Amino acid sequence: MTMAPGRALKLDPIKSIKKAPEEEYYQSGHRTCQGCLSALPMRLMAKAAGPRTIVLGTTGCMYVANTTYMSTPWVVPWMHTQLGAAGSAAVGTSAGLKALMRKGKMKDEPINVIAFCGDGGGADMGLAAISAALTDVEYNLLIFLYDNESYANTDIQTSGQTPWGAVTTFSPPGKKHRIMQRRWKKNVPGMLAAGHPDTKYIASGTPAIPVDMMDKVRAALSAGGPTYMHVLDPCPKGWHYDPEHSTELGKLAIETGIYPLYEVKEGVCNYTGTTRQIAQGRRERKPVREYLEKQGRFAHFKNQDFAYFQKKVDEMWEQWIIPGVIAFSYGGPLNITSEKAAIRNNNVERDNASWAGDRPGHAHEELEGDGGLDREWVDDNALGDPSSGN
Amino acid sequence: MTMQETEERGGRGTEKLMTGTQAVAQAVRLADVDVTAAYPIRPYDGVMQAVAKLIADGDLDAEYIVAEGEHSQFEICKHASAVGSRVFVGSSGVGWMYAMESLAVTPSLRLPVVAMIGNRALDDPGAFGVEHNDAMAVRDLGWQLVWVENAQECFDATLMAYRVAEDPRVSFPVGIGVDGAFITHSQTLIKIPDQEMVDEFLPPYDLGDRLLHPDNPISIAPQANEDWVMEIRKQTDDAARRVKGVIQEAHDDFKRIFGRGGDNPFFEEYMTEDAEYVLFGMGSLSLPAKVMVRRLRDRGEKVGFVRLKWFRPFPTEEMVETLTRFEAVGVVDRDYSYGSPKQGGVLFTDLRAALYDAEVRPRLVNFIGGLGGRELTPEMMDDMADTTRRAAAGEDVPTVRWIGVRE
Ligand SMILES: Cc1ncc(C[n+]2csc(CCOP(=O)(O)OP(=O)(O)O)c2C)c(N)n1
Ligand code: SF4
Ligand SMILES: [Mg+2]
């Protein structure tokens, strides 16, 4: 039997770090910051995907600091693409391979196509192109969004993925406004999963939990069609912490329930790892404060800010129809006769922190006598990074 | 090959009544394009409708991707080109501008993307009609730009575009400027050769060692900065200097195989032999210009018309050789260049620069007309010819004049 051109490569789960392939397809040559957890997922992703892979990458730290002329770290073929073009780069590459293989102009074999992008490139500028790519079901591709929660390469600016309240160079705390970043982080993997019912695989992961991340890459590549992965990557420079805490922070993001791990496979959502334990009530969520306090970007937080942040995360767990995935509840009733019509939060009265008008920190006046941590925010990266600057 | 054989070969294939966009689509079919991406904007998108139908009917085997915007449309084709697919893409007006970032990187990546630009006025205010500023916005970036006169040239230029773009000495994108409405949407009888002839003219697309493929694991366009950017730009400039020679070669083959294409690939001269002054322009204005020339010649005027085809590369030596034969040249710009050296059009400004080194220079006057799709009538042509005649006679005339503007 001849297989359809452009078919997906089948990759088995790795399951344990000891069983991960030894070969590296992303090697030395990059010059990212020490403790950069955006570079690590590149390495893990390439390792999981293997040699029959083409990688495309948007502008950002993983281009400017990562892929320098004459010292590329990429062992597999790699090509730059424009900041908002991860989706279209993946589609064009995959479509090109498919056409050539079908027409007998290129050897017919499965080749992985992975386009990575940062949160700025993917979740802001390139969201429309990613959305379009996820509807192009004929093409095998993986969009891999490495989320370091800022436009890092241009010197840490607020993106649609920057957490509420975080300090960036576009949201410095000041005398009048303590909190300049007042937008809640967009729920990108959930949004993409909800909006693209034909996409066979969408997952969230983090390099802090490498096997889970690599197996999700493999599941995505094996699924066939367009797929998406969102990967949370602690960034010492942008989040203001000592590089040695990168992995710890990645894990804390999950343990506090701020960043849930899950996969949506052929229309079925399942939590993975620690998030699954939390969801099944086998584990308590840690207070968000444990995660936030370890990062300089939240050093200006007062008690009320921690409280607000906690309330938003609680809300995500207690009121979302699928906690951490689908950002609304259901007003019902629903007239479904099937036995499976179990809908969460039927007729729930929603007390949404961001609608209740009690967003703290927008002006210092509100703070008198607040009694929070009396910390001044200091820019510990004041001199910037020589590798940044696009 | 004898003349007769050439004619016979040129006659092989079929003859059909077609619009400019349909003619381009026929060339896309015969070029066996692998990937194309579409986004709607008039007037170019007729070509995408025609290509879609060719695919639906099984006449062309290609991936047809409906993009969610022109930026993606052009990025998709750029990346498909990098893995070895022959691609076709296009746009018009603000759509072309929306793709601008992708338009800028494609020549830097030296990828031979072929695009049809259905020339259209830029917003605001909205206008569907032709203006050349859209395509001209990329003139400094490495896009090779050719303008056509009718549906037959749409077809011919598209085949030429692939041949020139994909030549390893060139490896640049080529844009085919097709005047909105006047050419995109008007039908003429065109000759469509058979596949065998096209295959003789157009070799398969081969990126060689620049192919992005697991068997050739290169890194394309890593961050270079000041260490290497100058060298890379210089290589690109060297390639840009080679394009003219490759166009000439391709043109010679085109003529031999298809028996068409004129004396030279770069421009067309119309009744210029004994002309004292000429009008000069690109695209569909050649029709009223030629009517004007015939009419004025009947009255004994020694007037002619020169139509530029390739605007990039600009055929400087050829222009010097040809245009210095005349006393005066009236450049008709279907575009504008606000604040440019003489406050004239883009074509005029470039031509002035091209003629600067000539020993004897004709007088150059400029007319801005036909903007937003307004018709350039034979009467307007008469008017422009008259000003050019007076310039030739040494009279004092304005250097730049807007034509047909209501007071
Ligand atoms: C169209 C465009 N606008 C702006 C830039 C400048 N720029 C270069 S890298 C970058 C940051 C991208 O942020 P993100 O995608 O999150 O990647 P990160 O740098 O965080 O790794 C920006 C804004 C650009 N390269 N292209
Ligand atoms: S700024 Fe952040 S993402 Fe960029 S290289 Fe440094 S640690 Fe990595
Ligand atoms: Mg980022």
Short mmCIF file of C-alpha atoms in Angstrom, two decimals, chain A residues 22-374:
data_model
loop_
_atom_site.label_atom_id
_atom_site.label_comp_id
_atom_site.label_asym_id
_atom_site.label_seq_id
_atom_site.Cartn_x
_atom_site.Cartn_y
_atom_site.Cartn_z
CA GLU A 22 21.10 10.75 23.04
CA GLU A 23 21.41 12.58 19.74
CA GLU A 24 21.13 16.34 19.87
CA TYR A 25 19.80 18.30 16.92
CA TYR A 26 20.15 21.62 18.68
CA GLN A 27 23.67 22.02 19.95
CA SER A 28 26.14 24.63 21.08
CA GLY A 29 26.46 27.85 19.16
CA HIS A 30 23.65 29.81 20.73
CA ARG A 31 24.30 32.60 23.17
CA THR A 32 21.15 32.88 25.19
CA CYS A 33 21.26 33.94 28.85
CA GLN A 34 22.32 31.51 31.48
CA GLY A 35 19.33 29.56 32.75
CA CYS A 36 17.28 30.44 29.69
CA LEU A 37 14.34 28.10 29.61
CA SER A 38 13.45 29.22 26.13
CA ALA A 39 16.59 27.60 24.72
CA LEU A 40 16.03 24.33 26.55
CA PRO A 41 12.70 23.57 24.87
CA MET A 42 14.43 24.05 21.51
CA ARG A 43 16.85 21.32 22.43
CA LEU A 44 14.14 19.03 23.81
CA MET A 45 11.83 19.67 20.90
CA ALA A 46 14.57 18.88 18.35
CA LYS A 47 15.58 15.79 20.30
CA ALA A 48 12.01 14.56 20.41
CA ALA A 49 11.42 15.25 16.73
CA GLY A 50 14.62 13.71 15.39
CA PRO A 51 16.61 14.24 12.21
CA ARG A 52 13.84 14.16 9.60
CA THR A 53 12.64 17.56 10.69
CA ILE A 54 12.57 21.09 9.32
CA VAL A 55 12.44 23.85 11.94
CA LEU A 56 11.27 27.39 11.25
CA GLY A 57 11.68 30.12 13.81
CA THR A 58 10.34 33.63 14.18
CA THR A 59 12.33 36.65 15.24
CA GLY A 60 12.90 36.84 18.99
CA CYS A 61 15.45 35.60 21.49
CA MET A 62 15.43 32.20 19.85
CA TYR A 63 16.52 33.88 16.64
CA VAL A 64 18.68 36.81 17.61
CA ALA A 65 20.46 35.26 20.57
CA ASN A 66 19.99 31.73 19.44
CA THR A 67 20.84 31.47 15.78
CA THR A 68 23.80 33.56 14.87
CA TYR A 69 25.39 33.65 11.45
CA MET A 70 28.27 31.16 11.24
CA SER A 71 27.46 29.56 14.59
CA THR A 72 24.03 28.03 14.15
CA PRO A 73 23.08 25.56 16.88
CA TRP A 74 20.70 23.76 14.51
CA VAL A 75 21.73 20.38 13.22
CA VAL A 76 18.42 19.94 11.44
CA PRO A 77 17.53 22.37 8.63
CA TRP A 78 16.36 25.65 10.05
CA MET A 79 14.99 28.84 8.53
CA HIS A 80 14.11 32.22 9.93
CA THR A 81 10.61 33.49 9.47
CA GLN A 82 9.04 36.83 10.23
CA LEU A 83 7.74 37.73 13.67
CA GLY A 84 4.08 37.07 12.92
CA ALA A 85 4.62 34.29 10.42
CA ALA A 86 5.00 31.02 12.35
CA GLY A 87 1.64 29.78 11.10
CA SER A 88 2.23 30.70 7.48
CA ALA A 89 5.83 29.47 7.51
CA ALA A 90 4.65 26.08 8.70
CA VAL A 91 1.83 25.95 6.16
CA GLY A 92 4.06 27.02 3.27
CA THR A 93 6.78 24.53 4.15
CA SER A 94 4.41 21.65 4.68
CA ALA A 95 2.37 22.46 1.58
CA GLY A 96 5.54 22.71 -0.48
CA LEU A 97 6.77 19.31 0.67
CA LYS A 98 3.39 17.75 0.13
CA ALA A 99 3.01 19.07 -3.40
CA LEU A 100 6.52 18.01 -4.41
CA MET A 101 6.07 14.52 -2.96
CA ARG A 102 2.67 14.04 -4.56
CA LYS A 103 3.95 15.19 -7.92
CA GLY A 104 6.97 12.94 -7.75
CA LYS A 105 9.40 15.87 -7.65
CA MET A 106 10.76 14.90 -4.22
CA LYS A 107 11.25 11.59 -2.44
CA ASP A 108 8.06 10.69 -0.67
CA GLU A 109 8.71 10.34 3.08
CA PRO A 110 7.32 11.80 6.28
CA ILE A 111 9.14 14.99 7.30
CA ASN A 112 8.29 16.89 10.47
CA VAL A 113 7.60 20.59 10.05
CA ILE A 114 7.89 22.62 13.25
CA ALA A 115 7.52 26.38 13.40
CA PHE A 116 8.37 27.95 16.71
CA CYS A 117 7.47 31.43 17.82
CA GLY A 118 7.65 33.47 20.99
CA ASP A 119 4.62 34.71 22.87
CA GLY A 120 4.95 38.11 21.21
CA GLY A 121 5.28 36.65 17.74
CA GLY A 122 2.72 33.91 18.22
CA ALA A 123 0.12 34.98 20.73
CA ASP A 124 0.00 38.63 19.62
CA MET A 125 1.20 39.38 16.11
CA GLY A 126 0.90 35.95 14.57
CA LEU A 127 -2.28 34.71 16.18
CA ALA A 128 -4.37 35.02 13.02
CA ALA A 129 -1.82 33.08 10.97
CA ILE A 130 -1.62 30.35 13.61
CA SER A 131 -5.38 30.15 13.71
CA ALA A 132 -5.47 29.84 9.92
CA ALA A 133 -2.78 27.16 10.00
CA LEU A 134 -4.79 25.14 12.51
CA THR A 135 -7.65 24.98 10.03
CA ASP A 136 -5.43 23.75 7.19
CA VAL A 137 -6.02 20.13 8.10
CA GLU A 138 -4.24 18.80 5.05
CA TYR A 139 -0.82 19.81 6.28
CA ASN A 140 1.23 18.15 8.99
CA LEU A 141 2.82 20.79 11.13
CA LEU A 142 3.46 21.78 14.69
CA ILE A 143 3.33 25.37 15.90
CA PHE A 144 5.49 25.52 19.00
CA LEU A 145 4.99 28.66 21.04
CA TYR A 146 7.70 29.28 23.64
CA ASP A 147 6.17 31.58 26.16
CA ASN A 148 8.64 33.61 28.20
CA GLU A 149 5.84 36.06 28.96
CA SER A 150 7.33 39.11 27.31
CA TYR A 151 8.86 40.48 24.15
CA ALA A 152 12.15 39.40 25.64
CA ASN A 153 14.59 40.05 22.85
CA THR A 154 13.66 43.71 22.49
CA ASP A 155 14.40 44.18 26.17
CA ILE A 156 11.39 42.71 27.96
CA GLN A 157 8.22 44.45 26.90
CA THR A 158 4.62 43.61 27.79
CA SER A 159 3.02 41.05 25.51
CA GLY A 160 -0.44 39.51 25.55
CA GLN A 161 1.14 36.74 27.62
CA THR A 162 2.70 38.92 30.30
CA PRO A 163 1.02 38.15 33.63
CA TRP A 164 -1.10 40.75 35.33
CA GLY A 165 0.94 43.23 37.31
CA ALA A 166 4.35 42.12 36.05
CA VAL A 167 7.03 44.71 35.54
CA THR A 168 8.33 45.01 31.99
CA THR A 169 10.10 47.90 30.33
CA PHE A 170 6.67 48.95 29.05
CA SER A 171 5.07 48.52 32.46
CA PRO A 172 7.41 50.03 35.04
CA PRO A 173 5.98 50.76 38.46
CA GLY A 174 5.83 54.46 39.16
CA LYS A 175 4.77 57.06 41.66
CA LYS A 176 1.27 57.34 40.32
CA HIS A 177 0.67 53.86 38.91
CA ARG A 178 2.07 50.88 40.68
CA ILE A 179 0.51 48.42 38.26
CA MET A 180 0.98 49.36 34.62
CA GLN A 181 0.27 45.91 33.16
CA ARG A 182 -3.44 45.57 33.85
CA ARG A 183 -4.41 42.95 31.29
CA TRP A 184 -4.97 39.36 32.29
CA LYS A 185 -2.87 36.91 30.31
CA LYS A 186 -4.61 35.54 27.22
CA ASN A 187 -5.54 31.89 27.42
CA VAL A 188 -3.96 30.90 24.13
CA PRO A 189 -3.88 27.09 24.04
CA GLY A 190 -7.43 26.94 25.40
CA MET A 191 -8.60 29.51 22.88
CA LEU A 192 -6.95 27.64 20.03
CA ALA A 193 -8.33 24.29 21.17
CA ALA A 194 -11.82 25.69 21.55
CA GLY A 195 -11.76 27.44 18.20
CA HIS A 196 -10.25 24.75 15.99
CA PRO A 197 -12.29 21.59 16.39
CA ASP A 198 -10.49 19.80 13.56
CA THR A 199 -7.06 20.22 15.10
CA LYS A 200 -6.04 16.82 16.38
CA TYR A 201 -3.61 17.84 19.06
CA ILE A 202 -3.10 20.90 21.23
CA ALA A 203 -1.11 20.82 24.45
CA SER A 204 0.55 22.93 27.09
CA GLY A 205 3.89 22.04 28.55
CA THR A 206 7.07 23.40 30.04
CA PRO A 207 10.73 22.45 29.70
CA ALA A 208 10.81 22.36 33.49
CA ILE A 209 9.08 19.00 33.04
CA PRO A 210 11.04 17.72 30.08
CA VAL A 211 9.65 14.24 29.45
CA ASP A 212 6.09 15.47 29.47
CA MET A 213 7.11 18.20 27.03
CA MET A 214 8.98 15.86 24.69
CA ASP A 215 6.19 13.32 24.66
CA LYS A 216 3.73 16.05 23.79
CA VAL A 217 5.95 17.09 20.89
CA ARG A 218 5.95 13.49 19.72
CA ALA A 219 2.21 13.16 20.14
CA ALA A 220 1.72 16.36 18.18
CA LEU A 221 3.98 15.30 15.34
CA SER A 222 2.40 11.86 15.17
CA ALA A 223 -1.16 13.18 15.26
CA GLY A 224 -1.14 14.36 11.66
CA GLY A 225 -2.54 17.65 10.46
CA PRO A 226 -1.81 20.98 12.11
CA THR A 227 -1.05 20.91 15.82
CA TYR A 228 -0.12 23.43 18.51
CA MET A 229 1.97 23.42 21.65
CA HIS A 230 2.28 26.12 24.24
CA VAL A 231 5.37 25.96 26.41
CA LEU A 232 5.91 28.12 29.51
CA ASP A 233 9.56 29.16 29.75
CA PRO A 234 10.96 30.95 32.79
CA CYS A 235 13.27 33.75 31.67
CA PRO A 236 15.80 34.92 34.26
CA LYS A 237 16.34 38.23 32.56
CA GLY A 238 12.70 39.14 32.08
CA TRP A 239 11.34 37.66 35.26
CA HIS A 240 14.19 38.93 37.41
CA TYR A 241 15.50 35.94 39.33
CA ASP A 242 18.73 34.03 39.71
CA PRO A 243 19.15 31.64 36.74
CA GLU A 244 19.48 28.65 39.01
CA HIS A 245 15.77 28.87 39.83
CA SER A 246 14.48 28.40 36.30
CA THR A 247 13.24 24.85 36.64
CA GLU A 248 11.85 25.47 40.09
CA LEU A 249 9.80 28.38 38.79
CA GLY A 250 8.49 26.35 35.87
CA LYS A 251 7.29 23.73 38.32
CA LEU A 252 5.82 26.31 40.71
CA ALA A 253 3.76 27.80 37.88
CA ILE A 254 2.09 24.44 37.64
CA GLU A 255 1.90 23.66 41.34
CA THR A 256 0.18 26.96 42.04
CA GLY A 257 -2.34 26.20 39.30
CA ILE A 258 -1.44 29.36 37.40
CA TYR A 259 -0.31 27.41 34.38
CA PRO A 260 -2.18 24.16 33.85
CA LEU A 261 -0.69 21.24 31.93
CA TYR A 262 -3.05 19.50 29.57
CA GLU A 263 -3.51 18.07 26.16
CA VAL A 264 -6.50 18.14 23.88
CA LYS A 265 -6.27 15.08 21.73
CA GLU A 266 -8.85 14.50 19.03
CA GLY A 267 -11.36 16.62 20.88
CA VAL A 268 -10.80 15.19 24.36
CA CYS A 269 -9.09 17.27 27.01
CA ASN A 270 -6.94 15.62 29.67
CA TYR A 271 -4.79 17.19 32.31
CA THR A 272 -1.30 15.85 32.68
CA GLY A 273 1.22 15.56 35.52
CA THR A 274 0.79 17.74 38.57
CA THR A 275 -2.19 19.52 37.04
CA ARG A 276 -4.01 16.22 36.80
CA GLN A 277 -3.37 15.58 40.48
CA ILE A 278 -4.73 19.00 41.33
CA ALA A 279 -7.77 18.51 39.16
CA GLN A 280 -8.47 15.13 40.70
CA GLY A 281 -8.22 16.56 44.21
CA ARG A 282 -5.13 14.51 45.00
CA ARG A 283 -3.05 17.58 45.54
CA GLU A 284 -3.61 21.10 46.86
CA ARG A 285 -2.74 24.10 44.77
CA LYS A 286 0.11 26.07 46.35
CA PRO A 287 -0.62 29.75 47.00
CA VAL A 288 0.32 31.88 43.97
CA ARG A 289 2.40 34.03 46.26
CA GLU A 290 5.01 31.28 46.47
CA TYR A 291 5.57 31.61 42.76
CA LEU A 292 5.22 35.37 42.44
CA GLU A 293 7.43 36.31 45.35
CA LYS A 294 10.40 34.55 43.84
CA GLN A 295 10.42 36.87 40.84
CA GLY A 296 11.63 40.43 40.77
CA ARG A 297 8.98 41.38 38.24
CA PHE A 298 6.40 41.11 41.04
CA ALA A 299 8.57 42.74 43.71
CA HIS A 300 6.32 45.81 43.78
CA PHE A 301 3.25 43.71 44.66
CA LYS A 302 1.28 44.64 47.75
CA ASN A 303 -0.94 42.22 49.63
CA GLN A 304 -3.93 43.30 47.62
CA ASP A 305 -2.10 42.44 44.39
CA PHE A 306 -1.29 38.94 45.57
CA ALA A 307 -4.90 38.62 46.70
CA TYR A 308 -6.21 39.74 43.33
CA PHE A 309 -3.90 37.36 41.50
CA GLN A 310 -4.98 34.49 43.76
CA LYS A 311 -8.62 35.33 43.23
CA LYS A 312 -8.20 35.24 39.45
CA VAL A 313 -6.49 31.86 39.62
CA ASP A 314 -9.14 30.49 42.00
CA GLU A 315 -11.76 31.70 39.62
CA MET A 316 -10.03 29.84 36.80
CA TRP A 317 -10.20 26.64 38.83
CA GLU A 318 -13.62 27.09 40.33
CA GLN A 319 -15.65 28.79 37.65
CA TRP A 320 -14.29 27.89 34.25
CA ILE A 321 -16.21 25.16 32.53
CA ILE A 322 -12.96 23.27 32.06
CA PRO A 323 -10.58 24.79 34.61
CA GLY A 324 -7.60 26.44 32.99
CA VAL A 325 -8.82 25.56 29.51
CA ILE A 326 -12.22 27.04 28.68
CA ALA A 327 -12.59 30.46 30.20
CA PHE A 328 -16.30 30.61 30.86
CA SER A 329 -19.01 28.77 32.66
CA TYR A 330 -22.43 27.82 31.43
CA GLY A 331 -25.63 29.67 32.21
CA GLY A 332 -27.94 26.78 31.20
CA PRO A 333 -30.20 24.98 31.33
CA LEU A 334 -29.26 22.81 28.39
CA ASN A 335 -31.82 20.59 26.81
CA ILE A 336 -29.71 17.54 26.08
CA THR A 337 -31.32 14.18 26.58
CA SER A 338 -28.11 12.20 26.36
CA GLU A 339 -26.76 10.83 29.60
CA LYS A 340 -23.49 12.59 28.98
CA ALA A 341 -24.87 16.11 29.36
CA ALA A 342 -22.84 16.87 32.41
CA ILE A 343 -22.09 20.56 32.27
CA ARG A 344 -20.19 22.26 35.01
CA ASN A 345 -21.44 25.28 36.84
CA ASN A 346 -25.00 25.18 35.69
CA ASN A 347 -26.61 28.54 36.40
CA VAL A 348 -23.64 29.73 38.33
CA GLU A 349 -23.69 33.33 39.48
CA ARG A 350 -20.30 34.51 38.37
CA ASP A 351 -18.20 36.61 40.66
CA ASN A 352 -15.38 37.44 38.36
CA ALA A 353 -12.61 39.39 39.95
CA SER A 354 -11.93 41.41 36.86
CA TRP A 355 -15.60 42.36 36.48
CA ALA A 356 -16.16 43.24 40.08
CA GLY A 357 -14.39 46.54 39.74
CA ASP A 358 -11.94 45.75 42.48
CA ARG A 359 -8.79 45.60 40.45
CA PRO A 360 -6.11 46.84 42.79
CA GLY A 361 -3.05 48.88 42.25
CA HIS A 362 -4.05 51.22 39.49
CA ALA A 363 -3.18 54.24 41.55
CA HIS A 364 -1.03 54.75 44.56
CA GLU A 365 -3.76 56.67 46.33
CA GLU A 366 -5.60 53.43 46.91
CA LEU A 367 -2.66 52.05 48.74
CA GLU A 368 -2.47 54.16 51.82
CA GLY A 369 -2.24 51.90 54.81
CA ASP A 370 -2.28 48.84 52.61
CA GLY A 371 0.34 47.12 54.70
CA GLY A 372 1.85 45.09 51.89
CA LEU A 373 5.48 44.28 51.43
CA ASP A 374 7.32 47.51 51.54
#
